[in-house]
Tab-separated table of C-alpha atoms and ligand atoms in Angstrom:
chain	number	residue	atom	x	y	z
Y	1	MET	CA	-21.050	8.256	-25.889
Y	2	ASN	CA	-17.575	8.265	-24.515
Y	3	ASN	CA	-14.716	9.536	-26.591
Y	4	SER	CA	-12.284	10.191	-23.742
Y	5	LYS	CA	-8.677	9.215	-24.328
Y	6	THR	CA	-7.099	6.222	-22.593
Y	7	TYR	CA	-3.627	6.325	-21.092
Y	8	TYR	CA	-1.603	4.398	-18.529
Y	9	VAL	CA	-0.333	5.666	-15.189
Y	10	CYS	CA	2.340	4.090	-13.016
Y	11	GLN	CA	0.856	3.542	-9.547
Y	12	SER	CA	4.218	3.903	-7.971
Y	13	CYS	CA	5.713	7.064	-9.465
Y	14	GLY	CA	2.929	8.590	-11.533
Y	15	HIS	CA	4.692	8.170	-14.886
Y	16	ILE	CA	2.216	8.520	-17.772
Y	17	SER	CA	2.506	6.406	-20.896
Y	18	PRO	CA	0.288	6.306	-23.996
Y	19	LYS	CA	0.552	2.502	-24.123
Y	20	TRP	CA	0.686	-0.268	-21.556
Y	21	LEU	CA	4.154	-1.367	-20.475
Y	22	GLY	CA	5.124	-4.257	-18.242
Y	23	ARG	CA	7.781	-2.178	-16.553
Y	24	CYS	CA	7.704	1.509	-15.744
Y	25	PRO	CA	10.520	3.255	-17.655
Y	26	ASP	CA	10.842	5.809	-14.858
Y	27	CYS	CA	10.893	3.932	-11.574
Y	28	GLU	CA	11.395	0.470	-13.091
Y	29	SER	CA	8.664	-1.196	-11.061
Y	30	TRP	CA	6.929	-4.128	-12.703
Y	31	ASN	CA	3.200	-4.344	-13.413
Y	32	ALA	CA	2.570	-0.919	-11.957
Y	33	LEU	CA	0.875	0.702	-14.955
Y	34	VAL	CA	-2.908	0.933	-14.777
Y	35	GLU	CA	-5.383	2.118	-17.343
Y	36	GLU	CA	-6.923	5.545	-16.926
Y	37	ARG	CA	-9.300	7.632	-18.971
Y	38	GLU	CA	-8.984	11.310	-19.427
Y	39	ALA	CA	-11.594	13.260	-17.470
Y	40	PRO	CA	-14.236	14.974	-19.624
Y	41	PRO	CA	-13.526	18.676	-20.076
Y	42	ARG	CA	-14.839	20.783	-17.217
Y	43	PRO	CA	-17.070	23.742	-17.901
Y	44	SER	CA	-15.108	26.968	-17.802
Y	45	ARG	CA	-15.579	29.354	-14.897
Y	46	GLY	CA	-17.932	31.559	-16.908
Y	47	GLN	CA	-20.131	28.595	-17.873
Y	48	ARG	CA	-20.272	27.400	-14.280
Y	49	GLY	CA	-21.552	30.803	-13.301
Y	50	SER	CA	-19.326	31.097	-10.240
Y	51	ARG	CA	-17.866	34.375	-9.152
Y	52	GLY	CA	-14.103	34.319	-9.605
Y	53	GLN	CA	-11.760	35.332	-6.786
Y	54	SER	CA	-9.772	38.525	-7.156
Y	55	PRO	CA	-6.191	38.983	-5.963
Y	56	ILE	CA	-5.920	40.923	-2.690
Y	57	PRO	CA	-2.954	42.215	-0.654
Y	58	ILE	CA	-1.786	39.639	1.872
Y	59	THR	CA	-2.071	42.141	4.714
Y	60	LEU	CA	-5.783	42.505	4.055
Y	61	VAL	CA	-6.431	38.781	4.288
Y	62	GLY	CA	-8.416	38.040	7.415
Y	63	GLY	CA	-6.550	35.804	9.873
Y	64	GLU	CA	-7.781	32.199	9.656
Y	65	ARG	CA	-9.722	31.140	12.678
Y	66	GLU	CA	-7.369	28.685	14.229
Y	67	GLU	CA	-9.918	27.249	16.555
Y	68	ARG	CA	-8.813	23.690	16.744
Y	69	PHE	CA	-11.001	21.232	18.559
Y	70	SER	CA	-10.104	17.966	20.185
Y	71	SER	CA	-10.565	14.680	18.360
Y	72	GLY	CA	-11.266	13.149	21.755
Y	73	ILE	CA	-8.020	11.194	21.490
Y	74	GLN	CA	-4.981	12.987	22.865
Y	75	GLU	CA	-2.406	11.063	20.857
Y	76	LEU	CA	-4.289	11.885	17.646
Y	77	ASP	CA	-4.505	15.553	18.648
Y	78	ARG	CA	-0.773	15.593	19.248
Y	79	VAL	CA	0.019	14.194	15.788
Y	80	LEU	CA	-2.394	16.644	14.169
Y	81	GLY	CA	-0.431	19.475	15.774
Y	82	GLY	CA	-2.785	20.218	18.661
Y	83	GLY	CA	-6.255	19.157	17.532
Y	84	VAL	CA	-8.463	19.155	14.457
Y	85	VAL	CA	-8.310	22.274	12.269
Y	86	PRO	CA	-11.664	23.386	10.795
Y	87	GLY	CA	-11.755	22.900	7.039
Y	88	SER	CA	-8.796	20.537	6.946
Y	89	LEU	CA	-8.608	17.377	4.858
Y	90	VAL	CA	-6.670	14.672	6.668
Y	91	LEU	CA	-5.604	11.362	5.187
Y	92	ILE	CA	-4.927	8.358	7.399
Y	93	GLY	CA	-3.041	5.641	5.561
Y	94	GLY	CA	-1.880	2.214	6.640
Y	95	ASP	CA	-1.979	-1.493	5.974
Y	96	PRO	CA	-5.352	-3.215	5.990
Y	97	GLY	CA	-6.276	-4.331	9.492
Y	98	ILE	CA	-3.877	-1.984	11.251
Y	99	GLY	CA	-6.714	-0.100	12.982
Y	100	LYS	CA	-7.591	2.931	10.844
Y	101	SER	CA	-11.364	2.414	11.059
Y	102	THR	CA	-11.087	1.636	14.749
Y	103	LEU	CA	-9.203	4.849	15.488
Y	104	LEU	CA	-11.566	7.093	13.570
Y	105	LEU	CA	-14.671	5.395	14.910
Y	106	GLN	CA	-13.379	5.864	18.452
Y	107	SER	CA	-12.655	9.499	17.725
Y	108	SER	CA	-16.088	9.945	16.085
Y	109	GLY	CA	-17.674	8.418	19.178
Y	110	LYS	CA	-15.820	10.807	21.491
Y	111	ILE	CA	-16.684	13.875	19.410
Y	112	SER	CA	-20.348	12.951	19.111
Y	113	GLN	CA	-20.646	12.083	22.798
Y	114	GLU	CA	-19.758	15.738	23.404
Y	115	GLY	CA	-22.975	16.579	21.579
Y	116	ASN	CA	-21.506	17.314	18.133
Y	117	LEU	CA	-22.856	15.868	14.922
Y	118	VAL	CA	-20.487	13.419	13.244
Y	119	LEU	CA	-21.015	11.789	9.860
Y	120	TYR	CA	-19.237	8.472	9.338
Y	121	VAL	CA	-19.402	7.427	5.699
Y	122	THR	CA	-18.625	3.770	5.252
Y	123	GLY	CA	-18.125	2.205	1.871
Y	124	GLU	CA	-16.361	-0.844	3.212
Y	125	GLU	CA	-18.481	-2.214	6.000
Y	126	SER	CA	-22.236	-2.296	6.415
Y	127	ALA	CA	-24.008	0.008	8.838
Y	128	SER	CA	-24.816	-2.875	11.166
Y	129	GLN	CA	-21.196	-4.058	11.186
Y	130	THR	CA	-20.108	-0.539	12.033
Y	131	ARG	CA	-22.723	-0.300	14.768
Y	132	MET	CA	-21.532	-3.552	16.310
Y	133	ARG	CA	-18.003	-2.283	16.291
Y	134	ALA	CA	-19.036	1.081	17.750
Y	135	ASN	CA	-20.820	-0.812	20.488
Y	136	ARG	CA	-17.637	-2.642	21.407
Y	137	LEU	CA	-15.631	0.566	21.279
Y	138	GLU	CA	-18.180	2.393	23.445
Y	139	ALA	CA	-18.563	4.899	20.661
Y	140	LEU	CA	-22.348	4.899	20.423
Y	141	ALA	CA	-24.093	8.263	20.451
Y	142	ASP	CA	-27.290	9.660	18.975
Y	143	SER	CA	-25.413	12.317	17.089
Y	144	LEU	CA	-23.091	9.842	15.345
Y	145	TYR	CA	-24.617	9.335	11.901
Y	146	LEU	CA	-23.724	6.457	9.607
Y	147	LEU	CA	-23.998	6.601	5.842
Y	148	THR	CA	-23.370	3.602	3.607
Y	149	GLU	CA	-22.745	5.293	0.310
Y	150	THR	CA	-19.944	5.369	-2.237
Y	151	CYS	CA	-21.250	7.916	-4.737
Y	152	LEU	CA	-19.406	11.169	-4.115
Y	153	GLU	CA	-22.215	13.420	-5.324
Y	154	ASP	CA	-24.694	11.854	-2.891
Y	155	ILE	CA	-22.212	12.039	-0.040
Y	156	ILE	CA	-21.616	15.729	-0.698
Y	157	ASP	CA	-25.389	16.333	-0.699
Y	158	HIS	CA	-25.701	14.674	2.690
Y	159	ILE	CA	-22.770	16.606	4.129
Y	160	CYS	CA	-24.259	19.887	2.935
Y	161	ARG	CA	-27.634	19.012	4.421
Y	162	LEU	CA	-26.394	17.725	7.798
Y	163	THR	CA	-23.441	20.147	8.248
Y	164	PRO	CA	-21.726	17.853	10.736
Y	165	ALA	CA	-18.846	18.962	12.954
Y	166	ILE	CA	-16.634	16.382	11.294
Y	167	VAL	CA	-16.840	13.818	8.483
Y	168	VAL	CA	-15.025	10.485	8.212
Y	169	VAL	CA	-14.798	8.736	4.841
Y	170	ASP	CA	-13.917	5.054	5.120
Y	171	SER	CA	-12.300	4.640	2.613
Y	172	ILE	CA	-11.355	6.991	-0.221
Y	173	GLN	CA	-10.715	3.979	-2.461
Y	174	THR	CA	-14.382	2.974	-2.390
Y	175	LEU	CA	-15.669	6.351	-3.598
Y	176	TYR	CA	-16.539	7.205	-7.173
Y	177	THR	CA	-17.730	10.274	-8.966
Y	178	GLN	CA	-20.332	9.941	-11.693
Y	179	HIS	CA	-18.241	12.175	-13.927
Y	180	LEU	CA	-15.621	9.507	-14.544
Y	181	PRO	CA	-16.131	6.092	-16.110
Y	182	SER	CA	-13.166	4.422	-14.373
Y	183	ALA	CA	-13.630	2.071	-11.429
Y	184	PRO	CA	-13.561	3.202	-7.774
Y	185	GLY	CA	-10.029	3.062	-6.422
Y	186	SER	CA	-8.450	3.954	-9.755
Y	187	VAL	CA	-5.985	6.792	-9.854
Y	188	ALA	CA	-8.367	9.155	-11.622
Y	189	GLN	CA	-11.257	8.436	-9.237
Y	190	VAL	CA	-9.115	8.823	-6.147
Y	191	ARG	CA	-7.677	12.095	-7.412
Y	192	GLU	CA	-11.040	13.493	-8.449
Y	193	THR	CA	-13.002	12.492	-5.341
Y	194	ALA	CA	-10.266	13.697	-2.992
Y	195	GLY	CA	-10.076	16.983	-4.889
Y	196	GLU	CA	-13.837	17.508	-4.588
Y	197	LEU	CA	-13.784	16.709	-0.868
Y	198	MET	CA	-10.920	19.165	-0.435
Y	199	SER	CA	-12.904	22.006	-1.945
Y	200	LEU	CA	-15.940	21.024	0.125
Y	201	ALA	CA	-13.856	21.022	3.313
Y	202	LYS	CA	-12.414	24.434	2.483
Y	203	SER	CA	-15.701	26.047	1.503
Y	204	SER	CA	-17.742	24.607	4.375
Y	205	GLN	CA	-14.971	24.638	7.021
Y	206	ILE	CA	-15.963	21.069	7.917
Y	207	PRO	CA	-12.914	18.920	8.644
Y	208	ILE	CA	-12.878	15.669	6.666
Y	209	PHE	CA	-10.867	12.570	7.521
Y	210	LEU	CA	-10.110	10.154	4.697
Y	211	ILE	CA	-9.018	6.595	5.262
Y	212	GLY	CA	-6.682	5.251	2.561
Y	213	HIS	CA	-5.203	1.814	2.116
Y	214	VAL	CA	-1.580	1.212	1.501
Y	215	THR	CA	-1.198	-1.459	-1.117
Y	216	LYS	CA	1.143	-4.396	-0.725
Y	217	GLU	CA	3.894	-2.467	-2.473
Y	218	GLY	CA	3.668	0.193	0.199
Y	219	PHE	CA	2.092	3.098	-1.636
Y	220	LEU	CA	-1.374	4.501	-1.462
Y	221	ALA	CA	-3.454	3.628	-4.468
Y	222	GLY	CA	-3.326	6.640	-6.719
Y	223	PRO	CA	0.364	7.392	-7.310
Y	224	ARG	CA	0.783	9.464	-4.193
Y	225	VAL	CA	-1.654	11.953	-5.749
Y	226	LEU	CA	-3.610	11.842	-2.545
Y	227	GLU	CA	-0.651	12.936	-0.519
Y	228	HIS	CA	-0.312	16.036	-2.650
Y	229	ILE	CA	-3.965	16.976	-2.450
Y	230	VAL	CA	-4.665	16.694	1.269
Y	231	ASP	CA	-3.509	19.008	4.077
Y	232	THR	CA	-2.249	16.336	6.403
Y	233	VAL	CA	-1.042	12.780	5.858
Y	234	LEU	CA	-0.851	10.444	8.822
Y	235	TYR	CA	0.446	6.916	8.577
Y	236	PHE	CA	-0.600	4.235	10.944
Y	237	GLU	CA	2.161	1.713	11.284
Y	238	GLY	CA	3.063	-1.196	13.470
Y	239	ASP	CA	3.863	-4.800	13.387
Y	240	ARG	CA	0.912	-7.140	12.988
Y	241	GLY	CA	2.596	-9.415	15.510
Y	242	HIS	CA	2.644	-6.673	18.141
Y	243	ALA	CA	-0.223	-4.886	19.770
Y	244	PHE	CA	1.196	-1.393	19.586
Y	245	ARG	CA	0.572	1.019	16.748
Y	246	ILE	CA	2.304	4.237	15.849
Y	247	LEU	CA	0.588	7.136	14.191
Y	248	ARG	CA	3.043	9.343	12.384
Y	249	ALA	CA	2.551	12.569	10.461
Y	250	VAL	CA	4.427	12.627	7.154
Y	251	LYS	CA	2.883	15.863	5.945
Y	252	ASN	CA	1.116	18.521	7.951
Y	253	ARG	CA	0.144	21.954	6.712
Y	254	PHE	CA	-0.957	22.858	10.236
Y	255	GLY	CA	1.806	21.557	12.443
Y	256	SER	CA	5.093	19.753	12.756
Y	257	THR	CA	5.627	16.379	11.138
Y	258	ASN	CA	7.818	14.775	13.701
Y	259	GLU	CA	5.290	14.038	16.396
Y	260	ILE	CA	4.107	10.473	16.842
Y	261	GLY	CA	1.131	8.994	18.622
Y	262	VAL	CA	1.448	5.614	20.274
Y	263	PHE	CA	-1.453	3.233	20.803
Y	264	GLU	CA	-1.991	-0.289	21.938
Y	265	MET	CA	-4.655	-2.458	20.280
Y	266	LYS	CA	-6.759	-4.026	23.006
Y	267	GLY	CA	-9.953	-6.051	23.045
Y	268	HIS	CA	-12.041	-2.882	23.272
Y	269	GLY	CA	-10.149	-0.826	20.724
Y	270	LEU	CA	-7.080	1.346	20.656
Y	271	GLN	CA	-5.733	2.564	23.932
Y	272	GLU	CA	-3.428	5.552	24.182
Y	273	VAL	CA	0.042	4.901	25.519
Y	274	ALA	CA	1.189	7.768	27.681
Y	275	ASN	CA	4.694	6.420	28.284
Y	276	PRO	CA	5.897	4.607	25.139
Y	277	SER	CA	9.376	3.838	26.503
Y	278	GLU	CA	7.898	1.561	29.152
Y	279	LEU	CA	5.912	-0.302	26.527
Y	280	PHE	CA	8.839	-0.744	24.145
Y	281	LEU	CA	11.171	-1.959	26.864
Y	282	ALA	CA	8.655	-4.264	28.532
Y	283	GLU	CA	9.885	-7.514	26.989
Y	284	ARG	CA	13.562	-6.746	27.152
Y	285	PRO	CA	15.729	-9.722	28.056
Y	286	THR	CA	18.549	-9.181	30.523
Y	287	GLY	CA	22.137	-10.331	30.228
Y	288	VAL	CA	21.882	-11.231	26.539
Y	289	PRO	CA	24.699	-10.158	24.190
Y	290	GLY	CA	23.673	-7.818	21.379
Y	291	SER	CA	21.048	-5.829	23.262
Y	292	ILE	CA	21.299	-2.155	24.180
Y	293	VAL	CA	18.866	0.657	24.880
Y	294	VAL	CA	19.031	3.886	22.864
Y	295	ALA	CA	17.210	7.189	23.340
Y	296	CYS	CA	15.462	8.646	20.295
Y	297	LEU	CA	13.570	11.845	19.985
Y	298	GLU	CA	10.186	11.747	18.317
Y	299	GLY	CA	8.992	15.283	18.000
Y	300	SER	CA	8.946	16.780	21.433
Y	301	ARG	CA	9.075	13.418	23.144
Y	302	PRO	CA	12.062	11.237	24.038
Y	303	ILE	CA	11.516	7.511	23.570
Y	304	LEU	CA	13.746	4.704	24.715
Y	305	LEU	CA	14.043	1.708	22.413
Y	306	GLU	CA	15.923	-1.538	22.531
Y	307	LEU	CA	18.315	-2.376	19.702
Y	308	GLN	CA	19.086	-6.043	19.170
Y	309	ALA	CA	21.925	-7.356	17.067
Y	310	LEU	CA	22.771	-10.913	16.186
Y	311	VAL	CA	26.138	-11.599	14.618
Y	312	SER	CA	26.747	-15.170	13.576
Y	313	ASN	CA	29.220	-16.919	11.339
Y	314	SER	CA	27.921	-17.083	7.790
Y	315	ASN	CA	27.561	-20.500	6.204
Y	316	LEU	CA	26.981	-19.005	2.805
Y	317	GLY	CA	29.541	-17.437	0.515
Y	318	THR	CA	28.239	-13.951	1.060
Y	319	ALA	CA	27.391	-12.674	4.483
Y	320	ARG	CA	23.816	-11.519	5.001
Y	321	ARG	CA	22.795	-8.192	6.484
Y	322	MET	CA	19.215	-7.774	7.621
Y	323	VAL	CA	17.918	-4.639	9.257
Y	324	THR	CA	14.459	-3.846	10.635
Y	325	GLY	CA	13.870	-0.426	12.104
Y	326	PRO	CA	17.031	1.620	11.502
Y	327	ASP	CA	18.156	2.781	8.078
Y	328	TYR	CA	19.962	-0.001	6.199
Y	329	ASN	CA	22.677	2.252	4.772
Y	330	ARG	CA	23.389	3.740	8.159
Y	331	VAL	CA	23.864	0.258	9.613
Y	332	SER	CA	26.192	-0.697	6.722
Y	333	LEU	CA	28.247	2.369	7.529
Y	334	MET	CA	28.478	1.405	11.208
Y	335	ILE	CA	29.614	-2.102	10.229
Y	336	ALA	CA	32.322	-0.609	8.004
Y	337	LEU	CA	33.438	1.631	10.874
Y	338	LEU	CA	33.687	-1.347	13.234
Y	339	GLU	CA	35.903	-3.123	10.711
Y	340	LYS	CA	38.051	-0.171	9.785
Y	341	ARG	CA	38.394	1.776	13.033
Y	342	VAL	CA	38.278	-0.933	15.690
Y	343	GLY	CA	39.392	-3.916	13.646
Y	344	LEU	CA	36.405	-6.257	14.182
Y	345	GLN	CA	36.459	-8.962	11.515
Y	346	LEU	CA	32.833	-8.780	10.397
Y	347	ALA	CA	33.238	-9.627	6.711
Y	348	GLY	CA	32.321	-13.305	7.076
Y	349	GLU	CA	29.539	-12.721	9.581
Y	350	ASP	CA	25.791	-12.591	9.045
Y	351	ILE	CA	24.463	-9.539	10.848
Y	352	PHE	CA	20.848	-9.045	11.871
Y	353	LEU	CA	19.761	-5.851	13.511
Y	354	ASN	CA	16.307	-5.054	14.877
Y	355	VAL	CA	14.608	-2.417	16.873
Y	356	ALA	CA	12.552	-4.513	19.246
Y	357	GLY	CA	8.929	-4.102	18.227
Y	358	GLY	CA	9.794	-3.092	14.672
Y	359	VAL	CA	9.632	0.683	15.210
Y	360	LYS	CA	11.225	2.727	12.414
Y	361	VAL	CA	14.004	5.015	13.623
Y	362	GLU	CA	16.117	7.113	11.356
Y	363	GLU	CA	17.793	9.350	13.868
Y	364	PRO	CA	21.619	9.430	13.799
Y	365	ALA	CA	21.567	9.566	17.615
Y	366	ILE	CA	21.182	5.765	17.632
Y	367	ASP	CA	24.505	5.260	15.755
Y	368	LEU	CA	26.453	4.574	18.923
Y	369	GLY	CA	23.822	2.050	19.987
Y	370	ILE	CA	24.127	0.229	16.640
Y	371	ILE	CA	27.912	0.030	17.053
Y	372	LEU	CA	27.640	-1.293	20.603
Y	373	ALA	CA	24.899	-3.826	19.860
Y	374	ILE	CA	26.873	-5.356	16.980
Y	375	ALA	CA	30.124	-5.366	18.952
Y	376	SER	CA	28.385	-6.939	21.946
Y	377	SER	CA	26.934	-9.769	19.881
Y	378	PHE	CA	30.194	-10.313	17.999
Y	379	ARG	CA	32.164	-10.594	21.225
Y	380	ASP	CA	29.387	-12.535	22.908
Y	381	GLN	CA	29.604	-10.151	25.840
Y	382	PRO	CA	26.377	-8.697	27.194
Y	383	ILE	CA	26.129	-5.001	27.998
Y	384	ASP	CA	24.918	-4.067	31.461
Y	385	GLY	CA	21.112	-3.793	31.241
Y	386	LYS	CA	20.969	-0.465	33.050
Y	387	THR	CA	22.977	1.312	30.326
Y	388	VAL	CA	21.716	3.643	27.613
Y	389	ALA	CA	23.831	4.759	24.620
Y	390	ILE	CA	23.340	8.093	22.901
Y	391	GLY	CA	25.501	9.546	20.128
Y	392	GLU	CA	25.905	10.117	16.431
Y	393	VAL	CA	28.993	8.528	14.885
Y	394	GLY	CA	31.075	10.210	12.167
Y	395	LEU	CA	33.216	8.601	9.480
Y	396	ALA	CA	36.373	8.930	11.561
Y	397	GLY	CA	34.736	6.933	14.331
Y	398	GLU	CA	34.231	10.053	16.430
Y	399	VAL	CA	31.129	10.369	18.589
Y	400	ARG	CA	29.261	13.540	17.722
Y	401	ALA	CA	26.891	15.707	19.669
Y	402	VAL	CA	23.149	15.121	19.422
Y	403	PRO	CA	20.317	17.627	19.794
Y	404	GLN	CA	18.292	17.706	23.018
Y	405	LEU	CA	20.622	15.411	24.925
Y	406	GLU	CA	19.308	16.496	28.294
Y	407	MET	CA	15.761	15.475	27.442
Y	408	ARG	CA	16.898	12.010	26.385
Y	409	VAL	CA	19.039	11.514	29.469
Y	410	ARG	CA	16.197	12.604	31.737
Y	411	GLU	CA	13.911	10.008	30.172
Y	412	ALA	CA	16.542	7.328	30.837
Y	413	ALA	CA	16.897	8.466	34.441
Y	414	LYS	CA	13.132	8.477	34.852
Y	415	LEU	CA	12.888	4.862	33.738
Y	416	GLY	CA	15.482	3.729	36.231
Y	417	PHE	CA	18.581	3.429	34.038
Y	418	GLU	CA	21.813	3.907	35.921
Y	419	ARG	CA	24.336	5.065	33.353
Y	420	CYS	CA	24.340	6.728	30.038
Y	421	LEU	CA	27.028	6.935	27.359
Y	422	VAL	CA	26.866	10.468	26.006
Y	423	PRO	CA	28.939	12.442	23.480
Y	424	CYS	CA	31.802	14.466	25.050
Y	425	LYS	CA	30.870	17.295	22.721
Y	426	ASN	CA	27.489	17.877	24.332
Y	427	ALA	CA	27.442	20.245	27.268
Y	428	LEU	CA	25.579	18.563	30.077
Y	429	LYS	CA	24.632	19.177	33.672
Y	430	SER	CA	26.204	17.206	36.522
Y	431	GLU	CA	25.327	13.610	37.350
Y	432	GLN	CA	23.631	14.749	40.557
Y	433	GLU	CA	21.380	17.110	38.668
Y	434	MET	CA	20.513	14.533	36.029
Y	435	GLY	CA	20.090	11.685	38.504
Y	436	ILE	CA	22.051	9.193	36.387
Y	437	GLY	CA	25.696	8.220	35.850
Y	438	LEU	CA	27.206	9.899	32.794
Y	439	LEU	CA	29.970	8.360	30.694
Y	440	PRO	CA	31.182	10.924	28.143
Y	441	VAL	CA	32.793	9.302	25.086
Y	442	ASP	CA	34.628	10.862	22.161
Y	443	SER	CA	35.119	7.870	19.859
Y	444	ILE	CA	33.662	4.434	19.240
Y	445	GLY	CA	36.953	2.920	20.426
Y	446	GLY	CA	36.534	4.749	23.730
Y	447	ALA	CA	32.939	3.564	24.105
Y	448	LEU	CA	33.918	-0.070	23.467
Y	449	GLU	CA	36.701	0.212	26.020
Y	450	ILE	CA	34.340	1.494	28.695
Y	451	LEU	CA	31.814	-1.307	28.133
Y	452	PHE	CA	33.961	-4.308	27.307
Y	453	SER	CA	37.336	-3.893	28.969
H	501	TYD	P1	-9.566	-2.019	11.567
H	501	TYD	O1	-9.779	-0.735	12.287
H	501	TYD	O2	-10.731	-2.657	10.939
H	501	TYD	O3	-8.424	-1.871	10.494
H	501	TYD	P2	-8.380	-1.032	9.138
H	501	TYD	O4	-9.566	-0.140	9.113
H	501	TYD	O5	-7.060	-0.295	9.245
H	501	TYD	O6	-8.361	-2.008	8.036
H	501	TYD	O7	-8.867	-2.971	12.619
H	501	TYD	C1	-9.036	-4.290	12.500
H	501	TYD	C2	-8.131	-5.067	13.417
H	501	TYD	O8	-8.117	-4.585	14.732
H	501	TYD	C3	-8.654	-6.446	13.442
H	501	TYD	O9	-7.598	-7.308	13.095
H	501	TYD	C4	-9.111	-6.671	14.828
H	501	TYD	C5	-8.442	-5.632	15.644
H	501	TYD	N1	-9.296	-5.078	16.686
H	501	TYD	C6	-9.019	-5.350	18.005
H	501	TYD	O10	-8.070	-6.053	18.338
H	501	TYD	N2	-9.821	-4.812	18.970
H	501	TYD	C7	-10.877	-4.039	18.663
H	501	TYD	O11	-11.568	-3.555	19.571
H	501	TYD	C8	-11.160	-3.765	17.286
H	501	TYD	C9	-12.315	-2.926	16.896
H	501	TYD	C10	-10.335	-4.298	16.335
H	502	MG	MG1	-11.214	-0.352	7.823
């Protein structure tokens, strides 16, 4: 007998509607509503027979053991905020095929090779497939246990029996709980199973890693409910066409969210990249108009990236603007500044702007680089390849100070760059101390004059 109520949930924004609609009235996305059934009522606390918690003064709460342990992969530790926290529930999201299973299998291998028990639950691939992969990744160990199971209740039983040091669930979308009639991967199932695993992680202090797929539309199945439930959300991103992958924290209850981990996908798995700037600049062409190097800050680490602009006369009525990497609106603003403050006639021009490698950067410190790349392509004049541009640009065309300038400039000097455009407003040490030529600029007009006159 099943008399639970049916309703419809928007996969994109979580809007709930009593009837199916082709378009979500809230976020206006098409075909995003999926059927859900209400969960059966849960027994009340008294019926469950559990002892309720009582409120206690905060000063009497025992300090949490913050004994993090290493995941065996330094870049992953860095993104987690310094290692794996006992009892944490971590979600790793990303496109299919980006390397989520590979990363966690490698980490599982490393942890188990240290003699710890690891349970890898796979609902996607068979045990023999996973073994073959582990073989290639050199992740085989006697204490790495595989479990091909998708029923949550059984998985929890096994976890309680084995008490592993860490659990990996690949993937959350394949799990189902017997308490709900809806299919695995549905919003209700994802929410329920993740919630159960969260309480298990907290009560047993066993850290659990969940793998989650990002759907084509770019959200995790289960209208971001997962992101709210878990402690930490990491996204694995990267261009399929390129070998490097970036692991980024978007939520972290145990650390900062602006650290990134950089990896390269090789024949024998993911390899950590200790110096990302070198990797991102490896294929840089020299003497080509429209290319400039900028210095971003990702967490505590400066990274140099190449910006590439292509400005070409538009054959269509309306000029096209295509941006990959930086924020589209920010680039539109820079184009408007070039027109208004320096008089470049860009209205009839198609403008394409990329960060080489497709890395997402939203830091205003690349503003000056955007301005210079577009101007360089428009004028068909290359910028000297040993130059780095750093600076935020304001609406009056002024170049503004950026945080941690010294760290960025040092990275440029380390990689053999010879001069650096920096904001006048930043206080900086001498050229001798920094080991690189410094060109302080106060406006975009001034920067263009230095490079193109
Ligand atoms: P996978 O970890 O299965 O992706 P996900 O779990 O995120 O769906 O990664 C699969 C891709 O990685 C696949 O296209 C092949 C590639 N790959 C390598 O290049 N080298 C390797 O050693 C492994 C294991 C995978
Ligand atoms: Mg996988």
